[in-house]
Amino acid sequence: MKACLICRGGRNLCGRIVCPIELKANSLIKNFKIINKKEFHGSSPPSIFVGRMGYPKVHIGPMVPPIIGDTSIMDMPELWINESLEKILEYRYSLIRGMMEFHVDCVKRGDKIITTLQEISLGKMPVDMEVKLIKEPIPFIKIDDYSQPFGPSAPLKSFDVFSVKVDYRLEKAYYDWDLRASEAVFELYRSGVPISSIQKALSMGSFGLLKDRKLVPTRWSITAVDSIISKRLIEDIKGYNSVDKYMVFSRLYMHNNFMAILMPGSWCYEWMEGWFPGTYWNRDSHEVAIMGDYEDYWGRSSYPNIGGCYFAARLAVAEYLKRIKRQAKVLIIREIYPEFPLPLGVWFVRENIRAMFNSKPIIFDELNLNYLRNIMRISIESWIMNSKILKDELFQRRISEFH
Amino acid sequence: MERIRIDKYIHSLIKKELVSFMFRAILSDGKIWRDIIESISILVDEGVFIAGPNGIRLRAMDPSRVAMVDLELPASAFESYDCKDEIPIGVNFDDMKSIMKRVKTDEKLSLEKSESEARLKIKFLGKFTRTFSLPLLDIGKEELSVPKITFSTNIKLLVSALEDAIKDAEVVSDFIKIIVERDLLKIIASGDRGEVEIEITKDSGELLSIEFSEPSHALYSLAYLKKMMVATDLSDVCTLMFSTDMPLRLDFNMATGGKITYYLAPRMEAE
């Protein structure tokens, strides 16, 4: 497997100092206004960044644009599904990250700076702040497959926060020192708090048993939230009857072709990606690269190769099945075409699949390979060869057939 | 005060065994029940034991309906056994498994269900007595029948040989092909990662007996076969039966009496 497909901008496997895809992203922001102020006023969406380099000593800080007003959309991926790529990059590029180094366990000590950042992470609307940086921010945008792009950063000297309007639901979980983090995440989701808000508060170590609280790098907390919520939804789903027909959903968006095939049977789930030659993680190859991961009814015990997207898509389909009160064998496929410019984060997968499940499915009495062939560019045979669920559906017989 | 006195009174009745039990069984080795529960719970999350005058049985299908487990535990397998009528005991196997993980060596096990309670009492009788109480599930009694197949092969072999063959095959593939011809059991696996061929013969002593009416071959999923190997704790010898492109049957006879049987549906050969 190609190094890029495994690394996805996160591990520098090619040995270069800067990921080539990151360079491409930065060529797109050349014309954006450079922010060269060391001190400024601004409204944080609210937004906090927790880095992962150097774990357990990590860089954290508030993200603030030099703009006063309603900036909430800048850190709310739930609202980006119809935004253009330029607009999304512009939002992210205007958010300046002031960085300080902390040990992840600092949360337990009740440090003043940490409690202030935690308070910001509980905010329900933009927070006005004054930021003083030690240096001018470096005009650079960071890209990887998991988190949304991150804008310029600089070491932080100090910051002042005016008043924070906290979300009372997040605040309640924050003060509940006997509530486990996973319980808090699910309860907040159930009470309607957006995924991105839960994720921010989790990364600031705002939930969990007091002795367990710590900072969680933003990138990890995004996947943790998707994973925790979908796992709980799946427990409920397993109690429902199976869908009785084959349902096919599809959605073509920004040179990505998403498809979901729901088949009668007990819950199991597979996520597959097909990267065309010339796509950013499969640049120099002449062949489509197919990767996938799978869990059976009993779930999985190891971390999937694909990581973030696997759980983001699992959350979106679990939400749908919970809504229609059914279980199913689920295969989700994503074809990525060369024109798709940049990785934007797992929100792109989550929100697209959510949108796809809001569309009307095409319904069949059997697995209609001809129909599938027509809605995909990669041959159905290649998918079958790589897919556990398709192979199981086509080749595995059932005990009930022999009665 | 009044409340406490009544509670104490009821307790004393239970102690004096004046409250009647519908079902009560004692196993001389608690670990056997633990192993039985493990070998069922790898396939099903909920199921109904039927306790009757002659013993306990359970039949359940895995959620994908690819495999089936069939347990028979006769009254003679127990140190003492008492059950007048047939009663269903519906359990969540995850919960039962967690309880059974607590059993210690040399502990006896007692299973009790009284008429009034929708609970199963699981008692560990060792140096001291520990009593767990498991809430029972009211699961609709879906009477399953076992697949009707005439098997063309019947092979007795050491479970260690089968377990090893499965582990070998897993290195290269997700499924195996089982072939019986002459007096030979052949297991083949192949995939992107390579190929492996295992021959088990009578000469090595691992194949105890082999009978077949015609040469047979079929494909089976390794994921399921691997799960079934949990039952190897219950027996050193297993019986494998199958026919060409038909389900496989795997019997584990327990030394203390009783039997676990698995059925596994075949895979079709891909073109």
mmCIF file of C-alpha atoms in Angstrom, chain A residues 238 265-266 296-298 388 391-392 394-400 402-403, chain B residues 43-45 63-66 145 148 174 227 247 263 265-268 270:
data_model
loop_
_atom_site.group_PDB
_atom_site.id
_atom_site.type_symbol
_atom_site.label_atom_id
_atom_site.label_comp_id
_atom_site.label_asym_id
_atom_site.label_seq_id
_atom_site.Cartn_x
_atom_site.Cartn_y
_atom_site.Cartn_z
ATOM 1 C CA LYS A 238 -29.373 -4.446 17.323
ATOM 2 C CA GLY A 265 -29.673 -9.160 8.003
ATOM 3 C CA SER A 266 -28.145 -8.495 11.392
ATOM 4 C CA ASP A 296 -19.217 -7.959 12.319
ATOM 5 C CA TYR A 297 -22.237 -8.081 14.638
ATOM 6 C CA TRP A 298 -19.968 -8.271 17.668
ATOM 7 C CA LYS A 388 -16.192 -8.738 3.134
ATOM 8 C CA LYS A 391 -18.579 -11.591 -0.527
ATOM 9 C CA ASP A 392 -20.618 -12.727 2.462
ATOM 10 C CA LEU A 394 -22.977 -13.425 -2.511
ATOM 11 C CA PHE A 395 -21.133 -16.544 -1.374
ATOM 12 C CA GLN A 396 -21.995 -17.351 2.239
ATOM 13 C CA ARG A 397 -25.056 -19.558 2.657
ATOM 14 C CA ARG A 398 -27.348 -19.544 5.734
ATOM 15 C CA ILE A 399 -28.204 -22.436 8.036
ATOM 16 C CA SER A 400 -31.869 -21.574 7.579
ATOM 17 C CA PHE A 402 -31.063 -26.231 4.958
ATOM 18 C CA HIS A 403 -34.178 -26.859 7.038
ATOM 19 C CA LEU B 43 -22.221 -17.112 18.697
ATOM 20 C CA VAL B 44 -25.311 -15.643 20.347
ATOM 21 C CA ASP B 45 -26.067 -12.695 22.621
ATOM 22 C CA PRO B 63 -27.412 -13.248 14.388
ATOM 23 C CA SER B 64 -26.329 -13.707 10.763
ATOM 24 C CA ARG B 65 -27.933 -17.173 10.603
ATOM 25 C CA VAL B 66 -24.732 -18.715 9.328
ATOM 26 C CA SER B 145 -34.954 -27.339 14.356
ATOM 27 C CA LYS B 148 -31.803 -31.971 7.978
ATOM 28 C CA ASP B 174 -10.554 -16.067 5.521
ATOM 29 C CA LYS B 227 -15.071 -19.086 17.264
ATOM 30 C CA PRO B 247 -23.342 -27.464 6.248
ATOM 31 C CA TYR B 263 -23.577 -26.294 12.571
ATOM 32 C CA ALA B 265 -23.370 -23.192 6.568
ATOM 33 C CA PRO B 266 -20.932 -23.475 3.641
ATOM 34 C CA ARG B 267 -19.629 -20.764 1.360
ATOM 35 C CA MET B 268 -20.170 -21.073 -2.353
ATOM 36 C CA ALA B 270 -16.536 -17.841 -6.267
#
